[in-house]
Short mmCIF file of C-alpha atoms in Angstrom, two decimals:
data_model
loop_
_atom_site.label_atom_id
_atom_site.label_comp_id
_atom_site.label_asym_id
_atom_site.label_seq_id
_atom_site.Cartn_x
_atom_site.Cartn_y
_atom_site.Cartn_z
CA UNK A 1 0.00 0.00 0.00
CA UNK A 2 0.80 3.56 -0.37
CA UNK A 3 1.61 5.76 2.93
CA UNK A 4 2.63 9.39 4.17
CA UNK A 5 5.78 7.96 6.25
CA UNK A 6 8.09 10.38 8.54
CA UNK A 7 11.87 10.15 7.50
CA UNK A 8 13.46 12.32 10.15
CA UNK A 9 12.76 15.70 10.57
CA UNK A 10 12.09 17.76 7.78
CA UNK A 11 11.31 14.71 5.47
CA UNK A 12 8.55 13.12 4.55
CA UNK A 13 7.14 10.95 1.22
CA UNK A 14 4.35 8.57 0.27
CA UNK A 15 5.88 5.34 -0.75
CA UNK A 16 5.26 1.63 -0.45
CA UNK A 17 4.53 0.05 2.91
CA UNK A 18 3.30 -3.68 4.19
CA UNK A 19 -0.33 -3.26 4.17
CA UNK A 20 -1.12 -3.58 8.25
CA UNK A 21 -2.03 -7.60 9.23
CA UNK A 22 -4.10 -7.90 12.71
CA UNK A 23 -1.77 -8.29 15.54
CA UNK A 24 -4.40 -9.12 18.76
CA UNK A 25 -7.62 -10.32 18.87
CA UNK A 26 -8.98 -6.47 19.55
CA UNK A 27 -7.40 -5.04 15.92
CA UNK A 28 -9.11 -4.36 13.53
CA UNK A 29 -7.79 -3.58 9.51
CA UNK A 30 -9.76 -0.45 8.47
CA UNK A 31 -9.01 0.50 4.81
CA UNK A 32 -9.00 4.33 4.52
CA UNK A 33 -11.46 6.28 2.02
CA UNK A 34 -11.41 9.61 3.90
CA UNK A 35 -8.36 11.51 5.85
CA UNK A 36 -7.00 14.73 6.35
CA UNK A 37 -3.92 16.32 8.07
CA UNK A 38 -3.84 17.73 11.71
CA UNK A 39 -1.21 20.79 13.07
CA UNK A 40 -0.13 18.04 14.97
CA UNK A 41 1.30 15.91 11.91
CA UNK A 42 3.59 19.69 11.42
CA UNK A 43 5.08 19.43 14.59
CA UNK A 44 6.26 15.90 14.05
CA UNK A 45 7.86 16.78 10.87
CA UNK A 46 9.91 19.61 12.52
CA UNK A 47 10.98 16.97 15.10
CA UNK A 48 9.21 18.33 18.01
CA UNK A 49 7.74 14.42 18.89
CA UNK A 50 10.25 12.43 20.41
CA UNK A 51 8.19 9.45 20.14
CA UNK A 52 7.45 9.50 16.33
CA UNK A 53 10.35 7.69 15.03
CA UNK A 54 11.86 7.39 11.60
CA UNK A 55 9.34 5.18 9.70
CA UNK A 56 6.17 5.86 11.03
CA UNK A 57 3.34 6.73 8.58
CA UNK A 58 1.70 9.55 10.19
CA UNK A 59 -2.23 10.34 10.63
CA UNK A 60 -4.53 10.34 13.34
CA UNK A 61 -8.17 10.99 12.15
CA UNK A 62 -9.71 9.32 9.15
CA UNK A 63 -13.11 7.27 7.99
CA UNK A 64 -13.49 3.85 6.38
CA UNK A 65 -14.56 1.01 6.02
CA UNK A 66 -13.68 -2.44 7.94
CA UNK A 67 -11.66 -4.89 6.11
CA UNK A 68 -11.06 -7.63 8.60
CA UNK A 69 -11.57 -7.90 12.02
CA UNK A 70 -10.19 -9.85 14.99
CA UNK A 71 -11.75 -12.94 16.81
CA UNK A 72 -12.76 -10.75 20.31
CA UNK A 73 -14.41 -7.60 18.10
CA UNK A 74 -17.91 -8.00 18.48
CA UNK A 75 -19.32 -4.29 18.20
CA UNK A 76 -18.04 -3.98 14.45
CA UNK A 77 -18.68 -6.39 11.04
CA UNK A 78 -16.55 -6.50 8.04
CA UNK A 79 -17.94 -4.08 5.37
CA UNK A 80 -18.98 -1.51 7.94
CA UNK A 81 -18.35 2.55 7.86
CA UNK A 82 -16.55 3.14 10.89
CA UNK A 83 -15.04 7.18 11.85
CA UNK A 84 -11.84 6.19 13.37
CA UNK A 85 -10.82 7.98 16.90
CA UNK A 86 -7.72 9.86 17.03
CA UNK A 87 -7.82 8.36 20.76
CA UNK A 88 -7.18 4.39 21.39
CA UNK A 89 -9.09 3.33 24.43
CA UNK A 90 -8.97 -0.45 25.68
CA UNK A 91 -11.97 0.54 27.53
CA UNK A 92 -10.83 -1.62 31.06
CA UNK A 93 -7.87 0.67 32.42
CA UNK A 94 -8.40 2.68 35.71
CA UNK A 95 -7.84 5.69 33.15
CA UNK A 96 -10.32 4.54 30.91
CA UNK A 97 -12.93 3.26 33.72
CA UNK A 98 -13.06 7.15 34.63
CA UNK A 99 -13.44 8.57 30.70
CA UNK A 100 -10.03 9.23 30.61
CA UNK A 101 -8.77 7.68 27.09
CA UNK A 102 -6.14 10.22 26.55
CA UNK A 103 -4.53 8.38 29.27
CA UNK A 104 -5.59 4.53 28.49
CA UNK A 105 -2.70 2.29 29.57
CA UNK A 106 -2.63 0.32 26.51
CA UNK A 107 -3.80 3.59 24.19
CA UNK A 108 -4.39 6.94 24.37
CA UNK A 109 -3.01 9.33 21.33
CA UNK A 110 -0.73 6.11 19.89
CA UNK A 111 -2.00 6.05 15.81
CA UNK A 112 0.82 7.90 13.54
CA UNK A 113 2.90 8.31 17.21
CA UNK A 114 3.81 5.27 18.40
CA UNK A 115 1.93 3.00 15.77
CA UNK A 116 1.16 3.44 12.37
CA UNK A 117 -1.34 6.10 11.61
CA UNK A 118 -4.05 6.68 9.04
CA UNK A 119 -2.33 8.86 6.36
CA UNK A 120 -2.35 5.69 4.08
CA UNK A 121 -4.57 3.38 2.27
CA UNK A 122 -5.07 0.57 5.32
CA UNK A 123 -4.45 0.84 8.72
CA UNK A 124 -4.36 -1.23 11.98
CA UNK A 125 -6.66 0.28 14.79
CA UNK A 126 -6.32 -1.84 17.76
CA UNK A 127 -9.27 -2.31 20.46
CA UNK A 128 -11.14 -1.87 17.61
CA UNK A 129 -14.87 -1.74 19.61
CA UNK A 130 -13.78 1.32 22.00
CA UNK A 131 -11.82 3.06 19.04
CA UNK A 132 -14.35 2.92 16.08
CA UNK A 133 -17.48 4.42 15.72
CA UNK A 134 -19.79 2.64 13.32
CA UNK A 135 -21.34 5.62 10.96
CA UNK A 136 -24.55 5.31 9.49
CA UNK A 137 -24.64 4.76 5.66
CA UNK A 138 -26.41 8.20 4.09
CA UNK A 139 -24.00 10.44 6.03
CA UNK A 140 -21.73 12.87 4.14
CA UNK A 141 -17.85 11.18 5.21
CA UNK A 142 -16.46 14.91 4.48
CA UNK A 143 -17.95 15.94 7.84
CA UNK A 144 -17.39 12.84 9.79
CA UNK A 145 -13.66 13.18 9.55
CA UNK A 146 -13.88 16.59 11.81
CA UNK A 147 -15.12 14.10 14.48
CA UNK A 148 -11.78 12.28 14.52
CA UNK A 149 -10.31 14.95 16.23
CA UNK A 150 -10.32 18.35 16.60
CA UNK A 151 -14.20 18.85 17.06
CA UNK A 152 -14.14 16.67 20.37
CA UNK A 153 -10.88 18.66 21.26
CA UNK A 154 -12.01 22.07 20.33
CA UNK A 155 -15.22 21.05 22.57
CA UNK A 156 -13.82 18.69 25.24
CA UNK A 157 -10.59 20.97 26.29
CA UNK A 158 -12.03 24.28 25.37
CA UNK A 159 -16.03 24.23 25.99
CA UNK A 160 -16.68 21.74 28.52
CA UNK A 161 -13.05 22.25 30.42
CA UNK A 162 -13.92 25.96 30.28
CA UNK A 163 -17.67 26.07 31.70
CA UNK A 164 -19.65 27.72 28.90
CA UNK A 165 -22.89 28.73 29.79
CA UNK A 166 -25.93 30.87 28.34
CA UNK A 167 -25.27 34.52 28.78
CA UNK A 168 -21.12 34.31 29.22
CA UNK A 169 -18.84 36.28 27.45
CA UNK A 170 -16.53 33.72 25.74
CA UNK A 171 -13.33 34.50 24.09
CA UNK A 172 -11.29 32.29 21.85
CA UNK A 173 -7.62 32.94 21.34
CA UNK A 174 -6.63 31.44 17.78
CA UNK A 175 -8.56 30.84 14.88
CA UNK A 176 -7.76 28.24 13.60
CA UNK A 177 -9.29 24.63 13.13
CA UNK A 178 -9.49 23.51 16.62
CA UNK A 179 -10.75 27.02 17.67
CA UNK A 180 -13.07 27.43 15.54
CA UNK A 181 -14.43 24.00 16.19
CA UNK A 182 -14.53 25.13 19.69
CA UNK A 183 -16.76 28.37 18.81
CA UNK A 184 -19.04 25.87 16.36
CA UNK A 185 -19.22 23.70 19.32
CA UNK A 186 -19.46 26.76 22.56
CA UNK A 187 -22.90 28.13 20.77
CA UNK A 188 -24.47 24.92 21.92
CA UNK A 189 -24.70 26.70 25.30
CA UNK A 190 -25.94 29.96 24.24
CA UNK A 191 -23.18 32.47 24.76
CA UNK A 192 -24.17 36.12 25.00
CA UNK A 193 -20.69 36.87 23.40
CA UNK A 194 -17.98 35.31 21.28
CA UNK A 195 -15.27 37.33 20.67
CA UNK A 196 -12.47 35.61 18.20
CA UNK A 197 -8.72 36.44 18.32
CA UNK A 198 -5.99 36.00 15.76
CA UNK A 199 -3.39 37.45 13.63
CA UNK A 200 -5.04 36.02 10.38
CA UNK A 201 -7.89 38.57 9.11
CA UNK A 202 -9.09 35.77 6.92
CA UNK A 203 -9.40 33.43 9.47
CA UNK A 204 -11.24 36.27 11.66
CA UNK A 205 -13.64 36.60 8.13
CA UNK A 206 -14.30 32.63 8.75
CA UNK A 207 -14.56 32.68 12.18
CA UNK A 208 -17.83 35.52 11.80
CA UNK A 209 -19.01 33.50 9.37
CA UNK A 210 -19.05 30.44 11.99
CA UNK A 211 -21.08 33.19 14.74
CA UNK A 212 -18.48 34.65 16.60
CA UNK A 213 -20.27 38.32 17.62
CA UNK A 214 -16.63 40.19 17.52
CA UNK A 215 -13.08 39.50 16.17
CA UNK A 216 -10.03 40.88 17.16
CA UNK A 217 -6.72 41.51 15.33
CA UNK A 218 -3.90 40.49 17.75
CA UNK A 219 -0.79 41.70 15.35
CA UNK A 220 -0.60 45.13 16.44
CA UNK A 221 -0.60 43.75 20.18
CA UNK A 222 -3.30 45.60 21.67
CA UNK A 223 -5.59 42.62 22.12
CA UNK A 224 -6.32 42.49 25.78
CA UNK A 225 -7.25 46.63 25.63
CA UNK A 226 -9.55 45.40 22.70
CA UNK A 227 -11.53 42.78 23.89
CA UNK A 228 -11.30 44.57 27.77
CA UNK A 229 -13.10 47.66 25.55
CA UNK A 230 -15.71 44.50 23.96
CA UNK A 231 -16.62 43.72 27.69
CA UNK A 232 -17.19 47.29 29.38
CA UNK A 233 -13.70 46.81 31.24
CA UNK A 234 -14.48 43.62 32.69
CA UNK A 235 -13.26 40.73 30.55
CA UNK A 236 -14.68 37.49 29.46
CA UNK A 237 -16.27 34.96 31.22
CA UNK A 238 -14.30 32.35 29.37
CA UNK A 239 -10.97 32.48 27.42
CA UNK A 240 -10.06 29.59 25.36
CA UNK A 241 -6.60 28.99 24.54
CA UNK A 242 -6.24 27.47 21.31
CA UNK A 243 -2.77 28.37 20.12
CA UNK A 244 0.07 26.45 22.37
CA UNK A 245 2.41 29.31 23.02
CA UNK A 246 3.43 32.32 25.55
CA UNK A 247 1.58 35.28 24.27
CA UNK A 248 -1.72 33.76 23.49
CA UNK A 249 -1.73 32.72 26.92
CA UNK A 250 -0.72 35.63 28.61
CA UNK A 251 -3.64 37.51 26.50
CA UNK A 252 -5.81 34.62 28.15
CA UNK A 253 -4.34 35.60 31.67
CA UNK A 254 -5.20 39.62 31.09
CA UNK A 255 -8.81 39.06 29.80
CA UNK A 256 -10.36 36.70 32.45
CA UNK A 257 -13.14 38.47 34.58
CA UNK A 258 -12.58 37.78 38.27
CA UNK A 259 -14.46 34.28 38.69
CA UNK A 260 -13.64 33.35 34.92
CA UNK A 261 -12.12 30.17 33.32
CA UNK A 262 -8.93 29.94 31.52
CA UNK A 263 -9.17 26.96 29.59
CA UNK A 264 -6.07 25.97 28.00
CA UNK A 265 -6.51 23.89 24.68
CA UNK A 266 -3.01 24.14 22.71
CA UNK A 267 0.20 22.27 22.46
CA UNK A 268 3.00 24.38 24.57
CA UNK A 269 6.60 23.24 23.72
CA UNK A 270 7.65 25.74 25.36
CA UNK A 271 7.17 27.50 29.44
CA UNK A 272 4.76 30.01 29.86
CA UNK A 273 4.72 32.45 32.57
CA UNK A 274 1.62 32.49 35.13
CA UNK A 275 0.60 35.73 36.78
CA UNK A 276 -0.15 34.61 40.43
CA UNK A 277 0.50 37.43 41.19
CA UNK A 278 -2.63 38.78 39.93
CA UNK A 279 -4.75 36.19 39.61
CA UNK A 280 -4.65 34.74 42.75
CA UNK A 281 -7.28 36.83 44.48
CA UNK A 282 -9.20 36.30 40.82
CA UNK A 283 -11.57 33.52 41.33
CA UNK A 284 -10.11 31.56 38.12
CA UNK A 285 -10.28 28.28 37.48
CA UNK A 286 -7.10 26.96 34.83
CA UNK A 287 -7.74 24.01 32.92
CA UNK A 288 -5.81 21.68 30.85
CA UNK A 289 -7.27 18.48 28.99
CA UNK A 290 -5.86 16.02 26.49
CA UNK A 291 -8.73 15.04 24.42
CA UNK A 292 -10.73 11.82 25.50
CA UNK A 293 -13.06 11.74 22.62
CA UNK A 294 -15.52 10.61 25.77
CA UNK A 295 -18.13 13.09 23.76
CA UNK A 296 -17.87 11.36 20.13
CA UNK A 297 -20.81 9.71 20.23
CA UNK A 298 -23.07 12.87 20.79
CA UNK A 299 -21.19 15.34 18.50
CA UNK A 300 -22.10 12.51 15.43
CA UNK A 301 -25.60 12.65 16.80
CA UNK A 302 -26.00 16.35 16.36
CA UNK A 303 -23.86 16.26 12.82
CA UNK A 304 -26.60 13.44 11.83
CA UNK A 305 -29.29 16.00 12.97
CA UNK A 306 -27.49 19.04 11.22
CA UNK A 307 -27.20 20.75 14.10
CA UNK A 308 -23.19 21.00 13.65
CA UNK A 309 -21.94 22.10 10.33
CA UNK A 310 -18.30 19.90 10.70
CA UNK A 311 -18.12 20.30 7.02
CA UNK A 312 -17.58 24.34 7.12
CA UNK A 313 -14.37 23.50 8.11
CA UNK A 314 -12.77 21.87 5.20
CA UNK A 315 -11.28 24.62 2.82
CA UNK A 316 -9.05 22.34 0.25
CA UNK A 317 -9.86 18.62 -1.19
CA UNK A 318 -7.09 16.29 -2.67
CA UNK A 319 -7.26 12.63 -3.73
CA UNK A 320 -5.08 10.54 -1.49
CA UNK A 321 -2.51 10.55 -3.54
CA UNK A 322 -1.93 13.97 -3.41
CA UNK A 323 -1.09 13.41 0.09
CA UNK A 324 2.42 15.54 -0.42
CA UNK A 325 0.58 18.47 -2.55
CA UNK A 326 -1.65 18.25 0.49
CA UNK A 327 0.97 18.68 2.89
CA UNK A 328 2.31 21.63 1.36
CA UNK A 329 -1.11 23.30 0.90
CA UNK A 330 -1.46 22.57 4.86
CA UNK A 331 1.90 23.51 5.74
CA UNK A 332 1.68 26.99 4.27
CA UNK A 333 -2.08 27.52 5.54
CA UNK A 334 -2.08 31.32 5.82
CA UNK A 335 -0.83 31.57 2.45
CA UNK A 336 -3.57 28.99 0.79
CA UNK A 337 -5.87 30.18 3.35
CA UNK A 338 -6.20 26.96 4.65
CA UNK A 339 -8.37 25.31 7.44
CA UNK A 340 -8.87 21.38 7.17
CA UNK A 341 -7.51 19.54 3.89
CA UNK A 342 -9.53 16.54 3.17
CA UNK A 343 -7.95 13.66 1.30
CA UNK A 344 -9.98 11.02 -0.51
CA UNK A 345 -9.00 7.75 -1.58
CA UNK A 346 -10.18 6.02 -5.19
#
């Protein structure tokens, strides 16, 4: 089969692999008809993953369709549509007992890290009945692969880690996918205010588009006096961190309302600086989640119902084997003005 592999950092190609064979009686061999490329994948390639080594085909979130399937599956059929979980969950850990999969003992984040991912035509997804979500027949795949990942992180880490409720003034530091999933995903509560922050006015034009009452324009760093002059002096209710480094969070830190959540969604490779100092007569409450995909199941409920419009997020559309076109189109996203890239097989 044909796969994105990871040669070191920098360095990347689709070439040949062994097409996956079942290794326990949980695995299941899903062949791949929809995937697309996560910020994630980036980091790997600049060699910011220790655990991704040399080899790996890369790719977390994808749909397909079961090719073969071990003796102990029992949920899932050959032939079936199944979105595939960017989180592995054996489903009998102590992590996993309390809806922690990010943490499972034998799982957690381990496709295109630790195992093979999905950026390829087969792959091997193991505890295949906690992992897989069958998908019903009619339903648009282009959507369902938003589900994989960043829609359950966007809502998960930012949202529910972050205590949206009707009337609250939310704001939402970076625009791009998984922040705007999280403002498609925070007007399920009813926010009186969504205020969107980023460098990238065209990602501020999408994120209006997607609801969000306000934007702000962080380059000329006067953010925090912007959205203070949004909220009559008194900052949000809710700030969602959805970058992964120091000045998005300190904007976070200087825009919480006394009583407010900080809810911290990105990747930090780097320290950031918290101002106890201030905060510590604040009333805030500071989050930090890795995604559990506990709320999968509901968020495919309410794209079924067309109640959340995953599909807005996909900007560009490749066959899979434009998978390195693809990763340059991602890779230079502000650019190409891209959000998602969906890749389809056949």
């Amino acid at each position: 089969m044909k796969a994105l592999v990871y040669n070191g950092p920098g360095k990347r190609s689709w070439q040949d692999k062994p097409k996956p064979e079942l290794q326990a009686p949980t695995d299941a061999i899903v062949r791949i008809t929809k995937t697309t490329i996560c910020g994630t994948d980036l980091h790997i390639l600049k060699g910011d993953v220790a655990s991704v080594k040399v080899g790996r085909i890369l790719g977390h979130e994808g749909v397909g369709v079961v090719e073969e399937v071990g003796s102990a599956v029992s949920a899932l059929k050959v032939r079936d549509r199944v979105l595939i979980s960017c989180i592995t969950s054996c489903g009998r850990c102590e992590a996993c007992k309390k809806g922690m999969y990010s943490h499972c003992e034998n799982g957690g984040w381990i496709l295109g890290n630790t195992i093979d991912g999905t950026q390829a035509e087969y792959v091997r997804v193991p505890y295949a009945d906690n992992s897989l979500y069958a998908v019903p027949k009619a339903l648009d795949e282009d959507a369902l692969v938003m589900l994989s990942d960043i829609l359950p992180t966007g809502f998960e880490c930012g949202v529910l880690n972050g205590e949206v409720k009707p009337g609250d003034k939310v704001a939402i530091v970076g625009s791009g996918p998984v922040g705007l999933a999280a403002l498609l995903t925070a007007q399920f509560y009813s926010p009186a205010e969504l205020i969107l922050i980023d460098l990238d006015d065209n990602r501020l034009a999408v994120a209006k588009s997607f609801g969000a009452t306000a934007t702000v324009n962080s380059g000329d760093g006067n953010a925090v006096e912007k959205v203070m002059a949004l909220t009559g002096n008194k900052g949000v209710d809710v700030a969602i961190e959805a970058v992964g480094i120091p000045g998005t969070f300190d904007i976070c830190q200087d825009i919480v309302a006394a009583g407010g959540h900080i809810a911290n969604v990105g990747v930090h490779g780097k320290p950031v600086s918290l101002k106890l100092e201030k905060l510590w007569a604040h009333n805030i409450t500071l989050t930090t989640r890795l995604v559990d995909t506990v709320t999968t199941p509901m968020l495919l409920k309410n794209v079924v119902a067309g109640k959340l419009q995953a599909k807005k997020l996909i900007t560009h559309k490749f066959r899979l084997d434009e998978m390195m076109k693809a990763y340059d189109t991602f890779g230079n996203a502000a650019r190409e003005k891209a959000l998602k890239v969906l890749l389809t097989a056949g």
